PDB file of C-alpha atoms in Angstrom:
ATOM      1  CA  UNK G 151      -6.576  10.646   1.301  1.00  0.00           C
ATOM      2  CA  UNK G 152      -8.143   7.732   0.128  1.00  0.00           C
ATOM      3  CA  UNK G 153      -9.613   7.806  -2.392  1.00  0.00           C
ATOM      4  CA  UNK G 154     -10.478   9.748  -5.558  1.00  0.00           C
ATOM      5  CA  UNK G 155     -11.258   7.274  -8.693  1.00  0.00           C
ATOM      6  CA  UNK G 156     -11.926   8.091 -12.597  1.00  0.00           C
ATOM      7  CA  UNK G 157     -15.654   7.998 -13.482  1.00  0.00           C
ATOM      8  CA  UNK G 158     -17.297   7.562 -16.745  1.00  0.00           C
ATOM      9  CA  UNK G 159     -16.429  10.745 -18.602  1.00  0.00           C
ATOM     10  CA  UNK G 160     -13.010  11.171 -17.269  1.00  0.00           C
ATOM     11  CA  UNK G 161     -14.352  13.140 -14.343  1.00  0.00           C
ATOM     12  CA  UNK G 162     -12.989  12.166 -11.057  1.00  0.00           C
ATOM     13  CA  UNK G 163     -15.210  11.297  -8.241  1.00  0.00           C
ATOM     14  CA  UNK G 164     -15.788  13.520  -5.085  1.00  0.00           C
ATOM     15  CA  UNK G 165     -14.756  13.501  -1.495  1.00  0.00           C
ATOM     16  CA  UNK G 166     -15.814  15.295   1.534  1.00  0.00           C
ATOM     17  CA  UNK G 167     -11.955  16.161   2.619  1.00  0.00           C
ATOM     18  CA  UNK G 168     -11.501  19.738   3.290  1.00  0.00           C
ATOM     19  CA  UNK G 169     -11.493  19.440   7.184  1.00  0.00           C
ATOM     20  CA  UNK G 170      -9.292  16.668   6.958  1.00  0.00           C
ATOM     21  CA  UNK G 171      -6.769  18.666   4.650  1.00  0.00           C
ATOM     22  CA  UNK G 172      -6.963  21.401   6.670  1.00  0.00           C
ATOM     23  CA  UNK G 173      -6.378  19.272  10.071  1.00  0.00           C
ATOM     24  CA  UNK G 174      -3.486  17.698   8.492  1.00  0.00           C
ATOM     25  CA  UNK G 175      -1.921  21.026   7.323  1.00  0.00           C
ATOM     26  CA  UNK G 176      -2.352  22.405  11.170  1.00  0.00           C
ATOM     27  CA  UNK G 177      -0.121  19.150  12.298  1.00  0.00           C
ATOM     28  CA  UNK G 178       2.222  19.834   9.757  1.00  0.00           C
ATOM     29  CA  UNK G 179       1.620  16.707   7.859  1.00  0.00           C
ATOM     30  CA  UNK G 180       1.507  16.934   3.897  1.00  0.00           C
ATOM     31  CA  UNK G 181      -1.768  15.970   2.470  1.00  0.00           C
ATOM     32  CA  UNK G 182      -1.825  13.970  -0.728  1.00  0.00           C
ATOM     33  CA  UNK G 183      -4.924  12.806  -2.571  1.00  0.00           C
ATOM     34  CA  UNK G 184      -4.866   9.202  -3.719  1.00  0.00           C
ATOM     35  CA  UNK G 185      -6.235   8.556  -7.324  1.00  0.00           C
ATOM     36  CA  UNK G 186      -7.281   4.902  -8.017  1.00  0.00           C
ATOM     37  CA  UNK G 187      -8.606   3.077 -11.031  1.00  0.00           C
ATOM     38  CA  UNK G 188     -11.409   1.412  -8.532  1.00  0.00           C
ATOM     39  CA  UNK G 189     -14.831   0.489  -9.799  1.00  0.00           C
ATOM     40  CA  UNK G 190     -17.938  -0.831  -8.348  1.00  0.00           C
ATOM     41  CA  UNK G 191     -16.028  -4.476  -9.398  1.00  0.00           C
ATOM     42  CA  UNK G 192     -12.848  -3.447  -8.184  1.00  0.00           C
ATOM     43  CA  UNK G 193      -9.600  -2.327  -9.697  1.00  0.00           C
ATOM     44  CA  UNK G 194     -10.268  -2.097 -13.316  1.00  0.00           C
ATOM     45  CA  UNK G 195      -7.596  -3.006 -15.876  1.00  0.00           C
ATOM     46  CA  UNK G 196      -9.921  -1.518 -18.642  1.00  0.00           C
ATOM     47  CA  UNK G 197     -10.104   1.610 -17.158  1.00  0.00           C
ATOM     48  CA  UNK G 198      -6.493   2.051 -17.185  1.00  0.00           C
ATOM     49  CA  UNK G 199      -6.171   0.769 -20.595  1.00  0.00           C
ATOM     50  CA  UNK G 200      -8.821   3.395 -21.525  1.00  0.00           C
ATOM     51  CA  UNK G 201      -6.962   6.319 -19.751  1.00  0.00           C
ATOM     52  CA  UNK G 202      -3.424   5.559 -20.963  1.00  0.00           C
ATOM     53  CA  UNK G 203      -3.727   4.594 -24.434  1.00  0.00           C
ATOM     54  CA  UNK G 204      -6.020   7.200 -25.445  1.00  0.00           C
ATOM     55  CA  UNK G 205      -3.759  10.757 -25.207  1.00  0.00           C
ATOM     56  CA  UNK G 206      -7.001  12.969 -25.335  1.00  0.00           C
ATOM     57  CA  UNK G 207      -8.496  11.094 -22.380  1.00  0.00           C
ATOM     58  CA  UNK G 208      -5.020  10.987 -20.573  1.00  0.00           C
ATOM     59  CA  UNK G 209      -4.782  14.708 -20.699  1.00  0.00           C
ATOM     60  CA  UNK G 210      -8.010  15.303 -19.394  1.00  0.00           C
ATOM     61  CA  UNK G 211      -7.162  13.071 -16.428  1.00  0.00           C
ATOM     62  CA  UNK G 212      -3.824  14.645 -15.789  1.00  0.00           C
ATOM     63  CA  UNK G 213      -5.830  18.321 -16.076  1.00  0.00           C
ATOM     64  CA  UNK G 214      -8.307  16.804 -13.410  1.00  0.00           C
ATOM     65  CA  UNK G 215      -5.633  15.860 -11.269  1.00  0.00           C
ATOM     66  CA  UNK G 216      -3.704  18.989 -11.210  1.00  0.00           C
ATOM     67  CA  UNK G 217      -7.018  21.022 -10.839  1.00  0.00           C
ATOM     68  CA  UNK G 218      -8.043  18.977  -7.788  1.00  0.00           C
ATOM     69  CA  UNK G 219      -4.519  19.137  -5.919  1.00  0.00           C
ATOM     70  CA  UNK G 220      -4.403  22.806  -6.678  1.00  0.00           C
ATOM     71  CA  UNK G 221      -7.746  24.060  -5.859  1.00  0.00           C
ATOM     72  CA  UNK G 222      -8.119  21.690  -2.509  1.00  0.00           C
ATOM     73  CA  UNK G 223      -4.969  22.698  -1.201  1.00  0.00           C
ATOM     74  CA  UNK G 224      -3.254  19.263  -1.194  1.00  0.00           C
ATOM     75  CA  UNK G 225       0.248  18.915  -1.002  1.00  0.00           C
ATOM     76  CA  UNK G 226       0.482  16.457  -4.037  1.00  0.00           C
ATOM     77  CA  UNK G 227      -1.040  13.038  -4.907  1.00  0.00           C
ATOM     78  CA  UNK G 228      -0.575   9.730  -5.067  1.00  0.00           C
ATOM     79  CA  UNK G 229      -1.492   7.304  -7.844  1.00  0.00           C
ATOM     80  CA  UNK G 230      -2.696   4.033  -6.894  1.00  0.00           C
ATOM     81  CA  UNK G 231      -3.708   2.238 -10.498  1.00  0.00           C
ATOM     82  CA  UNK G 232      -3.613  -1.597  -9.526  1.00  0.00           C
ATOM     83  CA  UNK G 233      -3.619  -4.390 -11.910  1.00  0.00           C
ATOM     84  CA  UNK G 234      -1.556  -2.326 -14.903  1.00  0.00           C
ATOM     85  CA  UNK G 235      -0.919  -4.610 -17.744  1.00  0.00           C
ATOM     86  CA  UNK G 236       2.190  -5.303 -19.134  1.00  0.00           C
ATOM     87  CA  UNK G 237       0.981  -3.998 -22.420  1.00  0.00           C
ATOM     88  CA  UNK G 238       0.703  -0.419 -20.687  1.00  0.00           C
ATOM     89  CA  UNK G 239       3.921  -0.739 -18.852  1.00  0.00           C
ATOM     90  CA  UNK G 240       5.846   2.271 -20.802  1.00  0.00           C
ATOM     91  CA  UNK G 241       2.411   4.081 -20.910  1.00  0.00           C
ATOM     92  CA  UNK G 242       1.797   4.237 -17.333  1.00  0.00           C
ATOM     93  CA  UNK G 243       5.470   5.552 -16.901  1.00  0.00           C
ATOM     94  CA  UNK G 244       4.962   8.161 -19.581  1.00  0.00           C
ATOM     95  CA  UNK G 245       1.670   8.946 -17.741  1.00  0.00           C
ATOM     96  CA  UNK G 246       3.409   9.751 -14.382  1.00  0.00           C
ATOM     97  CA  UNK G 247       6.282  11.699 -16.135  1.00  0.00           C
ATOM     98  CA  UNK G 248       3.671  13.973 -17.810  1.00  0.00           C
ATOM     99  CA  UNK G 249       1.733  14.434 -14.392  1.00  0.00           C
ATOM    100  CA  UNK G 250       4.728  15.062 -12.393  1.00  0.00           C
ATOM    101  CA  UNK G 251       5.678  17.797 -15.161  1.00  0.00           C
ATOM    102  CA  UNK G 252       2.333  19.653 -15.194  1.00  0.00           C
ATOM    103  CA  UNK G 253       2.258  19.499 -11.091  1.00  0.00           C
ATOM    104  CA  UNK G 254       5.785  20.980 -10.858  1.00  0.00           C
ATOM    105  CA  UNK G 255       4.708  23.824 -13.369  1.00  0.00           C
ATOM    106  CA  UNK G 256       2.223  24.750 -11.086  1.00  0.00           C
ATOM    107  CA  UNK G 257       4.415  24.636  -7.813  1.00  0.00           C
ATOM    108  CA  UNK G 258       6.017  22.514  -5.175  1.00  0.00           C
ATOM    109  CA  UNK G 259       3.709  19.617  -5.354  1.00  0.00           C
ATOM    110  CA  UNK G 260       4.864  15.634  -4.751  1.00  0.00           C
ATOM    111  CA  UNK G 261       4.113  13.041  -6.867  1.00  0.00           C
ATOM    112  CA  UNK G 262       3.773   9.403  -5.565  1.00  0.00           C
ATOM    113  CA  UNK G 263       3.092   6.125  -6.869  1.00  0.00           C
ATOM    114  CA  UNK G 264       1.691   3.158  -4.811  1.00  0.00           C
ATOM    115  CA  UNK G 265       3.617  -0.133  -6.123  1.00  0.00           C
ATOM    116  CA  UNK G 266       2.783  -3.712  -5.696  1.00  0.00           C
ATOM    117  CA  UNK G 267       5.589  -5.714  -4.321  1.00  0.00           C
ATOM    118  CA  UNK G 268       7.926  -7.441  -6.747  1.00  0.00           C
ATOM    119  CA  UNK G 269      11.009  -9.289  -6.457  1.00  0.00           C
ATOM    120  CA  UNK G 270      12.110  -9.436 -10.060  1.00  0.00           C
ATOM    121  CA  UNK G 271      10.631  -8.346 -13.206  1.00  0.00           C
ATOM    122  CA  UNK G 272       9.567 -11.895 -14.475  1.00  0.00           C
ATOM    123  CA  UNK G 273       6.362 -12.150 -12.441  1.00  0.00           C
ATOM    124  CA  UNK G 274       3.593 -12.026 -15.398  1.00  0.00           C
ATOM    125  CA  UNK G 275       0.942 -10.003 -13.698  1.00  0.00           C
ATOM    126  CA  UNK G 276       3.443  -7.263 -12.233  1.00  0.00           C
ATOM    127  CA  UNK G 277       5.085  -6.762 -15.514  1.00  0.00           C
ATOM    128  CA  UNK G 278       3.137  -3.698 -15.943  1.00  0.00           C
ATOM    129  CA  UNK G 279       5.118  -1.632 -13.215  1.00  0.00           C
ATOM    130  CA  UNK G 280       8.573  -0.554 -14.435  1.00  0.00           C
ATOM    131  CA  UNK G 281      10.406   0.342 -11.017  1.00  0.00           C
ATOM    132  CA  UNK G 282      13.242   1.601 -12.653  1.00  0.00           C
ATOM    133  CA  UNK G 283      11.323   3.820 -15.058  1.00  0.00           C
ATOM    134  CA  UNK G 284       8.859   4.900 -12.556  1.00  0.00           C
ATOM    135  CA  UNK G 285      11.245   5.907 -10.152  1.00  0.00           C
ATOM    136  CA  UNK G 286      13.171   8.047 -12.573  1.00  0.00           C
ATOM    137  CA  UNK G 287      10.012  10.308 -12.976  1.00  0.00           C
ATOM    138  CA  UNK G 288       8.343  10.459  -9.211  1.00  0.00           C
ATOM    139  CA  UNK G 289       9.151  12.015  -6.161  1.00  0.00           C
ATOM    140  CA  UNK G 290       8.841   8.564  -4.261  1.00  0.00           C
ATOM    141  CA  UNK G 291       7.615   5.422  -3.996  1.00  0.00           C
ATOM    142  CA  UNK G 292       5.042   3.808  -1.785  1.00  0.00           C
ATOM    143  CA  UNK G 293       5.752  -0.230  -2.083  1.00  0.00           C
ATOM    144  CA  UNK G 294       2.862  -2.318  -0.745  1.00  0.00           C
ATOM    145  CA  UNK G 295       5.030  -4.782   1.201  1.00  0.00           C
ATOM    146  CA  UNK G 296       2.105  -7.022   2.259  1.00  0.00           C
ATOM    147  CA  UNK G 297      -0.648  -9.367   1.135  1.00  0.00           C
ATOM    148  CA  UNK G 298       1.862 -12.483   0.159  1.00  0.00           C
ATOM    149  CA  UNK G 299      -1.268 -14.410   1.711  1.00  0.00           C
ATOM    150  CA  UNK G 300      -4.753 -13.098   0.794  1.00  0.00           C
ATOM    151  CA  UNK G 301      -8.129 -14.421   1.539  1.00  0.00           C
ATOM    152  CA  UNK G 302      -8.039 -15.810  -1.953  1.00  0.00           C
ATOM    153  CA  UNK G 303      -4.859 -18.093  -1.089  1.00  0.00           C
ATOM    154  CA  UNK G 304      -4.023 -20.707   1.380  1.00  0.00           C
ATOM    155  CA  UNK G 305      -3.390 -19.465   5.139  1.00  0.00           C
ATOM    156  CA  UNK G 306       0.253 -18.010   5.737  1.00  0.00           C
ATOM    157  CA  UNK G 307       1.875 -14.929   6.622  1.00  0.00           C
ATOM    158  CA  UNK G 308       0.769 -11.928   5.425  1.00  0.00           C
ATOM    159  CA  UNK G 309       4.478 -10.054   5.303  1.00  0.00           C
ATOM    160  CA  UNK G 310       6.722 -12.510   5.801  1.00  0.00           C
ATOM    161  CA  UNK G 311      10.316 -10.809   6.507  1.00  0.00           C
ATOM    162  CA  UNK G 312      12.403 -12.698   3.827  1.00  0.00           C
ATOM    163  CA  UNK G 313       9.866 -11.516   1.206  1.00  0.00           C
ATOM    164  CA  UNK G 314       9.845  -8.081   2.259  1.00  0.00           C
ATOM    165  CA  UNK G 315      13.782  -7.858   2.424  1.00  0.00           C
ATOM    166  CA  UNK G 316      14.133  -9.383  -1.136  1.00  0.00           C
ATOM    167  CA  UNK G 317      11.327  -6.591  -2.418  1.00  0.00           C
ATOM    168  CA  UNK G 318      13.678  -4.174  -0.813  1.00  0.00           C
ATOM    169  CA  UNK G 319      16.722  -5.454  -2.426  1.00  0.00           C
ATOM    170  CA  UNK G 320      15.219  -5.504  -5.838  1.00  0.00           C
ATOM    171  CA  UNK G 321      13.635  -2.203  -5.743  1.00  0.00           C
ATOM    172  CA  UNK G 322      17.018  -0.260  -4.460  1.00  0.00           C
ATOM    173  CA  UNK G 323      18.503  -1.665  -7.716  1.00  0.00           C
ATOM    174  CA  UNK G 324      15.786  -0.224  -9.940  1.00  0.00           C
ATOM    175  CA  UNK G 325      15.835   3.214  -8.066  1.00  0.00           C
ATOM    176  CA  UNK G 326      17.256   5.633  -5.360  1.00  0.00           C
ATOM    177  CA  UNK G 327      16.612   4.143  -1.878  1.00  0.00           C
ATOM    178  CA  UNK G 328      15.632   7.691  -0.970  1.00  0.00           C
ATOM    179  CA  UNK G 329      12.651   7.420  -3.439  1.00  0.00           C
ATOM    180  CA  UNK G 330      11.197   4.457  -1.327  1.00  0.00           C
ATOM    181  CA  UNK G 331       8.438   4.367   1.469  1.00  0.00           C
ATOM    182  CA  UNK G 332       8.409   0.858   2.839  1.00  0.00           C
ATOM    183  CA  UNK G 333       4.544  -0.008   3.299  1.00  0.00           C
ATOM    184  CA  UNK G 334       3.528  -2.144   6.312  1.00  0.00           C
ATOM    185  CA  UNK G 335       0.245  -3.871   7.049  1.00  0.00           C
ATOM    186  CA  UNK G 336      -1.579  -3.141  10.054  1.00  0.00           C
ATOM    187  CA  UNK G 337      -4.001  -6.206   9.671  1.00  0.00           C
ATOM    188  CA  UNK G 338      -3.804 -10.135   9.370  1.00  0.00           C
ATOM    189  CA  UNK G 339      -6.059 -12.603   7.863  1.00  0.00           C
ATOM    190  CA  UNK G 340      -8.377 -15.046   9.367  1.00  0.00           C
ATOM    191  CA  UNK G 341      -8.694 -18.434   7.323  1.00  0.00           C
ATOM    192  CA  UNK G 342     -11.833 -20.669   7.986  1.00  0.00           C
ATOM    193  CA  UNK G 343     -10.891 -24.548   7.184  1.00  0.00           C
ATOM    194  CA  UNK G 344     -12.902 -27.420   6.042  1.00  0.00           C
ATOM    195  CA  UNK G 345     -11.239 -30.897   5.483  1.00  0.00           C
ATOM    196  CA  UNK G 346      -8.033 -29.077   4.963  1.00  0.00           C
ATOM    197  CA  UNK G 347      -8.958 -26.384   2.680  1.00  0.00           C
ATOM    198  CA  UNK G 348      -9.965 -22.736   2.686  1.00  0.00           C
ATOM    199  CA  UNK G 349     -13.915 -22.502   3.375  1.00  0.00           C
ATOM    200  CA  UNK G 350     -13.773 -18.552   3.757  1.00  0.00           C
ATOM    201  CA  UNK G 351     -11.517 -15.671   5.040  1.00  0.00           C
ATOM    202  CA  UNK G 352     -11.638 -12.226   6.328  1.00  0.00           C
ATOM    203  CA  UNK G 353      -9.554  -9.332   7.084  1.00  0.00           C
ATOM    204  CA  UNK G 354      -8.601  -8.744  10.656  1.00  0.00           C
ATOM    205  CA  UNK G 355      -7.087  -5.828  12.538  1.00  0.00           C
ATOM    206  CA  UNK G 356      -4.224  -6.274  15.094  1.00  0.00           C
ATOM    207  CA  UNK G 357      -6.714  -5.644  18.074  1.00  0.00           C
ATOM    208  CA  UNK G 358      -9.225  -7.980  16.242  1.00  0.00           C
ATOM    209  CA  UNK G 359      -6.655 -10.731  16.133  1.00  0.00           C
ATOM    210  CA  UNK G 360      -5.607 -10.587  19.801  1.00  0.00           C
ATOM    211  CA  UNK G 361      -9.055 -10.144  20.615  1.00  0.00           C
ATOM    212  CA  UNK G 362      -9.804 -13.475  18.773  1.00  0.00           C
ATOM    213  CA  UNK G 363      -6.895 -15.331  20.703  1.00  0.00           C
ATOM    214  CA  UNK G 364      -8.111 -14.023  24.223  1.00  0.00           C
ATOM    215  CA  UNK G 365     -11.688 -15.205  23.592  1.00  0.00           C
ATOM    216  CA  UNK G 366     -11.024 -18.655  22.491  1.00  0.00           C
ATOM    217  CA  UNK G 367      -8.209 -19.049  24.949  1.00  0.00           C
ATOM    218  CA  UNK G 368      -5.516 -20.115  22.545  1.00  0.00           C
ATOM    219  CA  UNK G 369      -1.544 -19.189  22.794  1.00  0.00           C
ATOM    220  CA  UNK G 370      -0.431 -16.583  20.264  1.00  0.00           C
ATOM    221  CA  UNK G 371       2.751 -18.368  18.251  1.00  0.00           C
ATOM    222  CA  UNK G 372       5.646 -16.362  16.715  1.00  0.00           C
ATOM    223  CA  UNK G 373       7.278 -17.489  13.611  1.00  0.00           C
ATOM    224  CA  UNK G 374      11.123 -16.422  13.613  1.00  0.00           C
ATOM    225  CA  UNK G 375      11.531 -17.273   9.941  1.00  0.00           C
ATOM    226  CA  UNK G 376       8.802 -15.050   8.851  1.00  0.00           C
ATOM    227  CA  UNK G 377       8.800 -12.609  11.746  1.00  0.00           C
ATOM    228  CA  UNK G 378       4.766 -12.847  12.123  1.00  0.00           C
ATOM    229  CA  UNK G 379       2.368 -13.992  14.742  1.00  0.00           C
ATOM    230  CA  UNK G 380      -0.238 -16.673  14.051  1.00  0.00           C
ATOM    231  CA  UNK G 381      -2.546 -18.878  16.188  1.00  0.00           C
ATOM    232  CA  UNK G 382      -5.187 -21.589  15.448  1.00  0.00           C
ATOM    233  CA  UNK G 383      -8.133 -22.108  17.431  1.00  0.00           C
ATOM    234  CA  UNK G 384     -11.589 -24.113  16.782  1.00  0.00           C
ATOM    235  CA  UNK G 385     -14.918 -22.581  16.998  1.00  0.00           C
ATOM    236  CA  UNK G 386     -18.241 -23.887  18.298  1.00  0.00           C
ATOM    237  CA  UNK G 387     -19.137 -25.946  15.479  1.00  0.00           C
ATOM    238  CA  UNK G 388     -15.626 -27.407  15.629  1.00  0.00           C
ATOM    239  CA  UNK G 389     -14.224 -25.717  12.655  1.00  0.00           C
ATOM    240  CA  UNK G 390     -10.674 -25.014  12.378  1.00  0.00           C
ATOM    241  CA  UNK G 391      -9.551 -21.128  12.031  1.00  0.00           C
ATOM    242  CA  UNK G 392      -5.988 -19.872  11.208  1.00  0.00           C
ATOM    243  CA  UNK G 393      -4.919 -16.840  11.712  1.00  0.00           C
ATOM    244  CA  UNK G 394      -1.852 -14.832  10.644  1.00  0.00           C
ATOM    245  CA  UNK G 395      -1.045 -11.050  11.214  1.00  0.00           C
ATOM    246  CA  UNK G 396       1.430  -8.018  12.272  1.00  0.00           C
ATOM    247  CA  UNK G 397       2.391  -7.025  15.532  1.00  0.00           C
ATOM    248  CA  UNK G 398       4.825  -5.259  17.499  1.00  0.00           C
ATOM    249  CA  UNK G 399       7.518  -7.529  17.283  1.00  0.00           C
ATOM    250  CA  UNK G 400       6.737  -7.908  13.586  1.00  0.00           C
ATOM    251  CA  UNK G 401       6.763  -4.045  12.933  1.00  0.00           C
ATOM    252  CA  UNK G 402      10.022  -3.494  14.774  1.00  0.00           C
ATOM    253  CA  UNK G 403      11.764  -6.450  12.539  1.00  0.00           C
ATOM    254  CA  UNK G 404      10.522  -4.397   9.586  1.00  0.00           C
ATOM    255  CA  UNK G 405      11.236  -0.779  10.495  1.00  0.00           C
ATOM    256  CA  UNK G 406      14.974  -2.089  11.413  1.00  0.00           C
ATOM    257  CA  UNK G 407      15.392  -2.490   7.501  1.00  0.00           C
ATOM    258  CA  UNK G 408      14.680   1.086   7.007  1.00  0.00           C
ATOM    259  CA  UNK G 409      17.965   2.307   8.108  1.00  0.00           C
ATOM    260  CA  UNK G 410      19.635  -0.641   6.721  1.00  0.00           C
ATOM    261  CA  UNK G 411      18.822   0.150   3.200  1.00  0.00           C
ATOM    262  CA  UNK G 412      18.547   3.894   3.961  1.00  0.00           C
ATOM    263  CA  UNK G 413      15.156   3.890   2.572  1.00  0.00           C
ATOM    264  CA  UNK G 414      12.936   7.463   2.356  1.00  0.00           C
ATOM    265  CA  UNK G 415      10.628   6.271   5.464  1.00  0.00           C
ATOM    266  CA  UNK G 416       7.798   3.881   6.217  1.00  0.00           C
ATOM    267  CA  UNK G 417       3.986   3.849   5.822  1.00  0.00           C
ATOM    268  CA  UNK G 418       0.934   1.777   6.489  1.00  0.00           C
ATOM    269  CA  UNK G 419      -2.112   0.283   5.190  1.00  0.00           C
ATOM    270  CA  UNK G 420      -4.297   1.334   6.916  1.00  0.00           C
ATOM    271  CA  UNK G 421      -4.620   3.970   9.687  1.00  0.00           C
ATOM    272  CA  UNK G 422      -8.620   2.729   9.975  1.00  0.00           C
ATOM    273  CA  UNK G 423      -7.246  -0.526  11.517  1.00  0.00           C
ATOM    274  CA  UNK G 424      -6.064  -0.128  15.077  1.00  0.00           C
ATOM    275  CA  UNK G 425      -2.944  -1.115  16.030  1.00  0.00           C
ATOM    276  CA  UNK G 426      -2.260   1.375  18.881  1.00  0.00           C
ATOM    277  CA  UNK G 427       1.622   0.120  19.586  1.00  0.00           C
ATOM    278  CA  UNK G 428       2.527   1.181  15.940  1.00  0.00           C
ATOM    279  CA  UNK G 429       2.771   4.882  16.294  1.00  0.00           C
ATOM    280  CA  UNK G 430       4.660   4.361  19.915  1.00  0.00           C
ATOM    281  CA  UNK G 431       6.918   2.125  17.885  1.00  0.00           C
ATOM    282  CA  UNK G 432       7.694   4.724  15.392  1.00  0.00           C
ATOM    283  CA  UNK G 433       8.424   7.556  17.713  1.00  0.00           C
ATOM    284  CA  UNK G 434      10.834   5.161  19.716  1.00  0.00           C
ATOM    285  CA  UNK G 435      13.053   4.259  16.736  1.00  0.00           C
ATOM    286  CA  UNK G 436      12.928   7.436  14.339  1.00  0.00           C
ATOM    287  CA  UNK G 437      12.828  11.324  14.587  1.00  0.00           C
ATOM    288  CA  UNK G 438       9.861  12.151  12.303  1.00  0.00           C
ATOM    289  CA  UNK G 439      10.652  14.636   9.768  1.00  0.00           C
ATOM    290  CA  UNK G 440       8.197  17.258   8.741  1.00  0.00           C
ATOM    291  CA  UNK G 441       7.809  18.480   5.385  1.00  0.00           C
ATOM    292  CA  UNK G 442       5.595  21.541   5.942  1.00  0.00           C
TER     293      UNK G 442
END
């Protein structure tokens, strides 16, 4: 359930989630509360530093999370702390270890963590995430295997298959493969170009992408190299638009990596983005295991 975030004074924000938790459990789906470092300016490195570097604040946050999970009948928690700095690398792993111990002391609760995709430990802005250390102290990880291209980058595939594969191969050398949930995108991006440079960009769902191609009557291409669809069109003002996104073919290519690498399962960001083929594909390729 997305999301609870840490407020000034180290309390957690509120969420009207009781009906969703009850509905989830009625379908034998384990509800997990997501805890983030989101602020009005986005994911905050300063907030993470404050929480992780001060033992008193860290313990208060742990207490808040444990209370939330137990009182609201969650099955556990997902920690989605983004932009963790290299200087907080060991502190972050230690925080997860303490939180997992506290949760296990209260019952059978899951602890998972959302991790940015990385293919080695030399990428400066990702050194705060110790895949090996984190994998040893949590029940499973959700690897966000997407956003190789974003609105802030030149146009390109959102989740190119070779980068997804490289991410998996790095991860399984750091942690057991059965602790890895492979995360997929349910979206893409549309870039508006001007003289060969990006003028603006926005996220589009799978449905939106297909509607764009249909409304401008342009063919959808498919990259066998990246295993992702794309197309280009010009608007009424003559501006060129480039769209890369995820579709059923791209999803199948990634799903087949799960048995190949013996991963725990699959996940996606996010369910509010309409991708009607996705559920059908999963049910055709997998037997879904219920944990409740």
